[in-house]
Amino acid sequence: MKKVILSGSTATGDLTIGNYIGAIGNWKNLQTEYDCFYMVADLHALTVKQDPKVLRERRLSFFAQYIALGLDPEKNTLFMQSDVHQHAELSWVLTCLTPMGFLNRMTQFKDKSAQHAKNINAGLYTYPILMAADILLYRADLVPVGEDQKQHLELCRDIVGFFDHNYGEGILKLPEPYIGKQGARIMSLQDPTRKMSKSDENPKSFVSILDPLKKIQKKIKGAVTDSGSEIIFNPEVNPGISNLITIYSSFSGKAISQIEKEYAGKMYGHLKVDLADLVCATLDPVQKKYNELMNDQSALVQFMSAGALAASERAQKTLNDVYCAVGIR
Ligand code: TRP
């Protein structure tokens, strides 16, 4: 029996090369060895104000990008979170088990409520419980998550503890974080001390998967670099050029030390020009595949309903067990 993996990306902003290098690219590497469930977290998107029209398009677009970036719908269960009603149902049961004190500790809630001061809704607060439901429904063994989501995974593990204590062990599975081989963290092109974010207000700070190639060229060449001039990887001292080296390494598969060697004595501009070409060459076929999927959506719709069916089947089993355990079946 293969181990189960679950992960997802919230359907907000544009998927960026940071999401590819830090998440979706890793998911792709796991797709043969594990039983993988990858979802578009569209319910999570509602925690911040959304234009319904934009969200409707974006959820579809994310799903198509997953496939275009190499997630094979035959090898993985790819689905839309809201297509599987069990997520919301399990989330409620878990909400009734989670002490508010545990949610008060979440650093992301503190950050996000500062950021969205006019819309601090209860969903923003309980969001990590929905995330726990996502994971627990599939009895996931491993959850690939970035640094910023580790605290949520910890909460998920605490929730399993509360559940076990109240209703007995073995009904929910305790998940572990999955730490990828290279935990590359891609930083903003405008402020390399901050993580590249798909929801950043300044579009120059990220390269999105669907950016026109000309724009990608511009963004990379316009990336903020440091006052030094040597192409040496040292995020503490040269965060800007180090970030570009990381991206170069991820897209080319070359070791950082090899890149440093190849660019010894060259200027920042040389690396920027080559990196821009490399990123464009990588994303060009992805964009072509994406356009194919979006122009004739019949295949996309088919993949989506097959994924929803497979995911619901698995999820319903867990939900039945949980409903029985808590006494509403
Ligand atoms: N909260 C995650 C993010 O913002 C997305 C997410 C939702 C997720 N549910 C999940 C990630 C379950 C891993 C597992 O990036």
Short mmCIF file of C-alpha atoms and ligand atoms in Angstrom, two decimals:
data_model
loop_
_atom_site.label_atom_id
_atom_site.label_comp_id
_atom_site.label_asym_id
_atom_site.label_seq_id
_atom_site.Cartn_x
_atom_site.Cartn_y
_atom_site.Cartn_z
CA MET A 1 0.00 0.00 0.00
CA LYS A 2 1.34 3.39 -1.01
CA LYS A 3 1.46 6.13 1.57
CA VAL A 4 -1.10 8.88 1.14
CA ILE A 5 -0.16 12.50 0.45
CA LEU A 6 -2.50 15.46 0.50
CA SER A 7 -1.78 19.05 -0.35
CA GLY A 8 -3.41 22.04 -1.92
CA SER A 9 -3.07 25.65 -2.84
CA THR A 10 -5.58 28.36 -1.93
CA ALA A 11 -7.26 29.83 -5.00
CA THR A 12 -6.17 33.41 -4.46
CA GLY A 13 -3.79 35.54 -6.54
CA ASP A 14 -1.84 34.06 -9.42
CA LEU A 15 0.23 30.89 -9.15
CA THR A 16 3.87 31.95 -9.30
CA ILE A 17 7.22 30.35 -9.98
CA GLY A 18 7.56 30.35 -6.17
CA ASN A 19 4.52 28.07 -5.91
CA TYR A 20 5.99 25.89 -8.63
CA ILE A 21 9.44 25.55 -7.09
CA GLY A 22 8.24 25.37 -3.49
CA ALA A 23 5.14 23.22 -3.93
CA ILE A 24 3.70 21.98 -7.22
CA GLY A 25 7.09 20.92 -8.62
CA ASN A 26 7.62 18.79 -5.51
CA TRP A 27 4.12 17.34 -5.70
CA LYS A 28 4.96 16.25 -9.22
CA ASN A 29 8.01 14.36 -7.98
CA LEU A 30 5.86 12.42 -5.53
CA GLN A 31 3.16 11.35 -7.95
CA THR A 32 4.42 7.87 -8.73
CA GLU A 33 5.71 6.84 -5.35
CA TYR A 34 2.67 7.94 -3.32
CA ASP A 35 -1.10 7.91 -3.47
CA CYS A 36 -1.50 11.67 -3.97
CA PHE A 37 -4.51 13.93 -3.48
CA TYR A 38 -3.98 17.48 -4.70
CA MET A 39 -6.77 19.99 -4.49
CA VAL A 40 -7.56 23.56 -5.39
CA ALA A 41 -8.56 25.03 -2.03
CA ASP A 42 -11.42 27.21 -3.22
CA LEU A 43 -13.30 27.16 0.10
CA HIS A 44 -10.18 28.57 1.73
CA ALA A 45 -10.21 31.43 -0.78
CA LEU A 46 -13.42 32.77 0.78
CA THR A 47 -11.60 33.81 3.95
CA VAL A 48 -10.65 37.01 2.16
CA LYS A 49 -13.05 39.08 0.07
CA GLN A 50 -13.39 37.71 -3.45
CA ASP A 51 -15.02 38.93 -6.61
CA PRO A 52 -17.28 35.96 -7.47
CA LYS A 53 -16.57 36.25 -11.17
CA VAL A 54 -12.82 36.27 -10.65
CA LEU A 55 -12.94 33.36 -8.20
CA ARG A 56 -15.08 31.30 -10.58
CA GLU A 57 -12.46 31.72 -13.30
CA ARG A 58 -9.52 31.32 -11.01
CA ARG A 59 -10.53 27.96 -9.56
CA LEU A 60 -10.73 26.55 -13.08
CA SER A 61 -7.50 28.25 -14.04
CA PHE A 62 -5.66 26.78 -11.04
CA PHE A 63 -6.90 23.32 -11.88
CA ALA A 64 -5.68 23.70 -15.48
CA GLN A 65 -2.34 25.04 -14.26
CA TYR A 66 -1.86 22.03 -11.99
CA ILE A 67 -2.16 19.80 -15.04
CA ALA A 68 -0.12 22.05 -17.33
CA LEU A 69 2.67 22.12 -14.73
CA GLY A 70 2.87 18.34 -14.85
CA LEU A 71 0.43 16.90 -12.31
CA ASP A 72 -0.98 13.92 -14.15
CA PRO A 73 -4.72 13.40 -13.55
CA GLU A 74 -4.23 9.69 -14.21
CA LYS A 75 -1.61 9.32 -11.51
CA ASN A 76 -3.04 11.67 -8.88
CA THR A 77 -6.46 12.50 -7.56
CA LEU A 78 -6.80 16.14 -8.61
CA PHE A 79 -9.91 17.85 -7.35
CA MET A 80 -11.69 20.98 -6.33
CA GLN A 81 -12.14 21.25 -2.56
CA SER A 82 -15.75 22.50 -2.80
CA ASP A 83 -16.74 19.54 -5.01
CA VAL A 84 -16.26 17.31 -1.98
CA HIS A 85 -18.88 18.39 0.54
CA GLN A 86 -17.31 16.24 3.26
CA HIS A 87 -14.63 18.92 3.83
CA ALA A 88 -17.15 21.37 5.24
CA GLU A 89 -18.87 18.64 7.25
CA LEU A 90 -15.79 17.26 8.94
CA SER A 91 -14.60 20.79 9.51
CA TRP A 92 -17.68 21.46 11.67
CA VAL A 93 -17.09 18.41 13.86
CA LEU A 94 -13.47 19.42 14.35
CA THR A 95 -14.46 23.03 15.06
CA CYS A 96 -16.44 21.74 18.03
CA LEU A 97 -13.30 20.05 19.36
CA THR A 98 -10.83 22.88 18.94
CA PRO A 99 -10.22 25.23 21.87
CA MET A 100 -10.22 28.88 20.84
CA GLY A 101 -6.94 29.31 22.67
CA PHE A 102 -5.26 27.14 20.07
CA LEU A 103 -6.54 29.31 17.23
CA ASN A 104 -5.48 32.48 19.03
CA ARG A 105 -1.88 31.31 18.76
CA MET A 106 -1.84 31.06 14.99
CA THR A 107 0.67 33.55 13.68
CA GLN A 108 -0.89 33.57 10.22
CA PHE A 109 -4.21 34.68 11.70
CA LYS A 110 -2.49 37.53 13.47
CA ASP A 111 -0.71 38.58 10.26
CA LYS A 112 -3.75 38.22 8.03
CA SER A 113 -6.10 40.04 10.36
CA ALA A 114 -3.65 42.92 10.45
CA GLN A 115 -3.50 42.83 6.64
CA HIS A 116 -7.28 42.59 6.17
CA ALA A 117 -8.30 44.76 9.12
CA LYS A 118 -11.66 45.56 7.53
CA ASN A 119 -12.64 41.92 7.06
CA ILE A 120 -11.64 39.88 10.08
CA ASN A 121 -14.27 37.21 9.62
CA ALA A 122 -14.70 34.02 11.61
CA GLY A 123 -13.55 31.96 8.63
CA LEU A 124 -10.15 33.64 8.68
CA TYR A 125 -9.95 32.50 12.29
CA THR A 126 -11.16 28.92 11.85
CA TYR A 127 -9.38 28.36 8.54
CA PRO A 128 -6.75 26.02 10.05
CA ILE A 129 -9.56 23.69 11.15
CA LEU A 130 -10.81 23.41 7.58
CA MET A 131 -7.25 22.65 6.58
CA ALA A 132 -7.13 19.90 9.21
CA ALA A 133 -10.33 18.44 7.76
CA ASP A 134 -8.73 18.48 4.27
CA ILE A 135 -5.87 16.40 5.56
CA LEU A 136 -7.74 14.04 7.87
CA LEU A 137 -10.47 13.07 5.39
CA TYR A 138 -7.92 11.26 3.24
CA ARG A 139 -6.04 9.75 6.18
CA ALA A 140 -2.96 11.43 4.76
CA ASP A 141 0.36 10.08 6.03
CA LEU A 142 2.32 13.02 4.72
CA VAL A 143 1.56 16.64 3.98
CA PRO A 144 4.03 18.68 1.94
CA VAL A 145 3.76 22.21 3.30
CA GLY A 146 5.89 25.30 3.34
CA GLU A 147 7.35 26.90 6.42
CA ASP A 148 4.33 29.22 6.79
CA GLN A 149 1.92 26.29 7.06
CA LYS A 150 3.82 24.24 9.62
CA GLN A 151 1.92 25.72 12.54
CA HIS A 152 -1.35 24.70 10.90
CA LEU A 153 -0.13 21.17 10.53
CA GLU A 154 0.83 21.17 14.20
CA LEU A 155 -2.73 22.24 15.03
CA CYS A 156 -4.04 19.41 12.87
CA ARG A 157 -1.97 16.99 14.94
CA ASP A 158 -3.33 18.54 18.15
CA ILE A 159 -6.87 18.10 16.84
CA VAL A 160 -6.21 14.40 16.24
CA GLY A 161 -5.10 14.26 19.88
CA PHE A 162 -8.37 15.85 21.09
CA PHE A 163 -10.38 13.51 18.90
CA ASP A 164 -8.52 10.41 20.11
CA HIS A 165 -8.95 11.50 23.70
CA ASN A 166 -12.71 11.98 23.33
CA TYR A 167 -13.67 9.25 20.91
CA GLY A 168 -10.88 6.69 20.82
CA GLU A 169 -7.77 6.16 18.74
CA GLY A 170 -7.48 4.89 15.20
CA ILE A 171 -10.38 6.77 13.67
CA LEU A 172 -8.27 9.69 12.50
CA LYS A 173 -4.75 9.32 11.22
CA LEU A 174 -1.93 11.44 12.63
CA PRO A 175 -0.22 13.16 9.65
CA GLU A 176 3.45 14.07 9.40
CA PRO A 177 4.90 17.06 7.55
CA TYR A 178 6.72 16.13 4.37
CA ILE A 179 10.00 17.93 4.06
CA GLY A 180 11.16 17.95 0.46
CA LYS A 181 14.75 17.30 -0.58
CA GLN A 182 15.41 20.91 -1.39
CA GLY A 183 13.23 23.23 0.59
CA ALA A 184 13.87 26.10 -1.77
CA ARG A 185 12.16 29.28 -0.64
CA ILE A 186 11.71 31.77 -3.42
CA MET A 187 11.75 35.38 -2.37
CA SER A 188 10.09 38.50 -3.77
CA LEU A 189 11.87 40.04 -6.76
CA GLN A 190 11.32 43.49 -5.27
CA ASP A 191 12.17 42.73 -1.64
CA PRO A 192 14.30 39.60 -1.43
CA THR A 193 13.96 39.44 2.34
CA ARG A 194 10.27 38.55 1.95
CA LYS A 195 8.77 35.41 0.50
CA MET A 196 7.44 35.63 -3.07
CA SER A 197 3.67 35.78 -2.60
CA LYS A 198 0.98 35.16 -5.16
CA SER A 199 -1.18 37.74 -3.40
CA ASP A 200 1.45 40.50 -3.36
CA GLU A 201 0.04 43.86 -4.39
CA ASN A 202 3.08 44.64 -6.49
CA PRO A 203 3.02 42.35 -9.56
CA LYS A 204 6.69 43.12 -10.20
CA SER A 205 7.53 41.12 -7.08
CA PHE A 206 6.57 37.77 -8.59
CA VAL A 207 6.64 35.91 -11.89
CA SER A 208 3.34 34.21 -12.41
CA ILE A 209 3.07 30.98 -14.39
CA LEU A 210 0.81 32.69 -16.93
CA ASP A 211 2.68 35.97 -17.32
CA PRO A 212 3.37 36.81 -20.97
CA LEU A 213 6.99 35.89 -21.75
CA LYS A 214 7.91 39.51 -22.45
CA LYS A 215 6.70 40.50 -19.02
CA ILE A 216 8.71 37.68 -17.44
CA GLN A 217 11.83 38.99 -19.16
CA LYS A 218 11.14 42.46 -17.77
CA LYS A 219 10.38 41.30 -14.25
CA ILE A 220 13.52 39.20 -13.92
CA LYS A 221 15.78 41.82 -15.44
CA GLY A 222 14.19 44.37 -13.12
CA ALA A 223 14.68 42.27 -10.00
CA VAL A 224 16.19 44.17 -7.10
CA THR A 225 19.76 43.03 -6.52
CA ASP A 226 22.35 43.92 -3.96
CA SER A 227 25.07 46.51 -3.77
CA GLY A 228 27.79 43.91 -4.37
CA SER A 229 28.71 42.63 -7.80
CA GLU A 230 29.92 39.06 -7.40
CA ILE A 231 27.60 36.18 -8.20
CA ILE A 232 27.93 34.34 -4.91
CA PHE A 233 25.19 32.57 -3.00
CA ASN A 234 24.87 34.10 0.44
CA PRO A 235 21.29 34.99 1.39
CA GLU A 236 22.40 36.85 4.51
CA VAL A 237 24.67 39.22 2.64
CA ASN A 238 23.32 39.16 -0.95
CA PRO A 239 19.65 38.17 -0.67
CA GLY A 240 18.79 39.50 -4.14
CA ILE A 241 21.32 37.66 -6.26
CA SER A 242 21.06 34.59 -4.00
CA ASN A 243 17.35 34.42 -4.78
CA LEU A 244 18.06 34.56 -8.52
CA ILE A 245 20.67 31.82 -8.12
CA THR A 246 18.10 29.66 -6.30
CA ILE A 247 15.57 30.13 -9.10
CA TYR A 248 18.26 29.37 -11.68
CA SER A 249 19.25 26.24 -9.83
CA SER A 250 15.65 25.03 -9.53
CA PHE A 251 14.84 25.56 -13.19
CA SER A 252 18.13 24.22 -14.58
CA GLY A 253 18.75 21.40 -12.10
CA LYS A 254 22.32 22.70 -11.71
CA ALA A 255 23.92 22.83 -8.27
CA ILE A 256 24.38 26.27 -6.75
CA SER A 257 28.14 25.78 -6.59
CA GLN A 258 28.24 25.02 -10.30
CA ILE A 259 26.31 28.18 -11.10
CA GLU A 260 28.72 30.22 -8.99
CA LYS A 261 31.61 28.69 -10.92
CA GLU A 262 30.06 29.38 -14.32
CA TYR A 263 29.38 33.00 -13.41
CA ALA A 264 32.67 33.76 -11.68
CA GLY A 265 33.87 37.16 -12.88
CA LYS A 266 30.57 37.93 -14.64
CA MET A 267 28.09 40.62 -13.74
CA TYR A 268 24.61 40.41 -12.25
CA GLY A 269 23.20 41.38 -15.65
CA HIS A 270 24.62 38.24 -17.27
CA LEU A 271 22.82 35.97 -14.84
CA LYS A 272 19.60 37.95 -15.18
CA VAL A 273 19.59 37.65 -18.97
CA ASP A 274 20.24 33.89 -18.86
CA LEU A 275 17.74 33.33 -16.07
CA ALA A 276 15.02 35.24 -17.91
CA ASP A 277 15.59 33.05 -20.99
CA LEU A 278 15.59 29.88 -18.91
CA VAL A 279 12.34 30.71 -17.12
CA CYS A 280 10.68 31.64 -20.42
CA ALA A 281 11.86 28.43 -22.09
CA THR A 282 10.44 26.42 -19.19
CA LEU A 283 7.11 28.20 -18.99
CA ASP A 284 6.45 28.44 -22.72
CA PRO A 285 5.30 24.79 -23.11
CA VAL A 286 3.39 25.03 -19.82
CA GLN A 287 1.45 28.01 -21.13
CA LYS A 288 0.75 26.23 -24.42
CA LYS A 289 -0.65 23.22 -22.57
CA TYR A 290 -2.67 25.53 -20.34
CA ASN A 291 -4.20 27.31 -23.31
CA GLU A 292 -5.12 24.00 -24.89
CA LEU A 293 -6.92 22.92 -21.73
CA MET A 294 -8.72 26.21 -21.33
CA ASN A 295 -9.74 26.59 -24.98
CA ASP A 296 -11.54 23.27 -25.02
CA GLN A 297 -12.68 22.69 -21.47
CA SER A 298 -14.31 19.32 -22.02
CA ALA A 299 -11.20 17.41 -20.93
CA LEU A 300 -10.78 19.68 -17.94
CA VAL A 301 -14.36 19.16 -16.80
CA GLN A 302 -13.93 15.42 -17.16
CA PHE A 303 -10.76 15.39 -15.05
CA MET A 304 -12.49 17.50 -12.46
CA SER A 305 -15.51 15.27 -12.08
CA ALA A 306 -13.41 12.10 -12.02
CA GLY A 307 -11.24 13.65 -9.30
CA ALA A 308 -14.26 14.78 -7.29
CA LEU A 309 -15.76 11.30 -7.44
CA ALA A 310 -12.60 9.52 -6.32
CA ALA A 311 -11.96 12.06 -3.57
CA SER A 312 -15.54 11.93 -2.23
CA GLU A 313 -15.48 8.18 -2.06
CA ARG A 314 -12.40 8.22 0.13
CA ALA A 315 -13.63 11.18 2.17
CA GLN A 316 -17.05 9.67 2.86
CA LYS A 317 -15.48 6.63 4.52
CA THR A 318 -13.69 8.80 7.04
CA LEU A 319 -16.73 10.98 7.59
CA ASN A 320 -18.90 7.91 8.29
CA ASP A 321 -16.41 6.69 10.87
CA VAL A 322 -16.31 10.11 12.49
CA TYR A 323 -20.11 10.53 12.56
CA CYS A 324 -20.42 7.08 14.15
CA ALA A 325 -17.74 7.85 16.71
CA VAL A 326 -19.31 11.14 17.80
CA GLY A 327 -22.81 9.67 17.97
CA ILE A 328 -24.70 11.24 15.10
CA ARG A 329 -24.95 7.94 13.22
N1 TRP B 1 -3.48 26.71 3.65
C1 TRP B 1 -2.69 26.32 2.53
C2 TRP B 1 -2.02 27.55 1.92
O1 TRP B 1 -2.50 28.65 2.08
C3 TRP B 1 -3.49 25.63 1.48
C4 TRP B 1 -4.13 24.42 2.00
C5 TRP B 1 -5.46 24.27 2.26
C6 TRP B 1 -3.49 23.20 2.33
N2 TRP B 1 -5.68 23.02 2.73
C7 TRP B 1 -4.51 22.34 2.80
C8 TRP B 1 -2.15 22.76 2.31
C9 TRP B 1 -4.22 21.07 3.25
C10 TRP B 1 -1.88 21.47 2.75
C11 TRP B 1 -2.91 20.65 3.22
O2 TRP B 1 -1.01 27.42 1.28
#
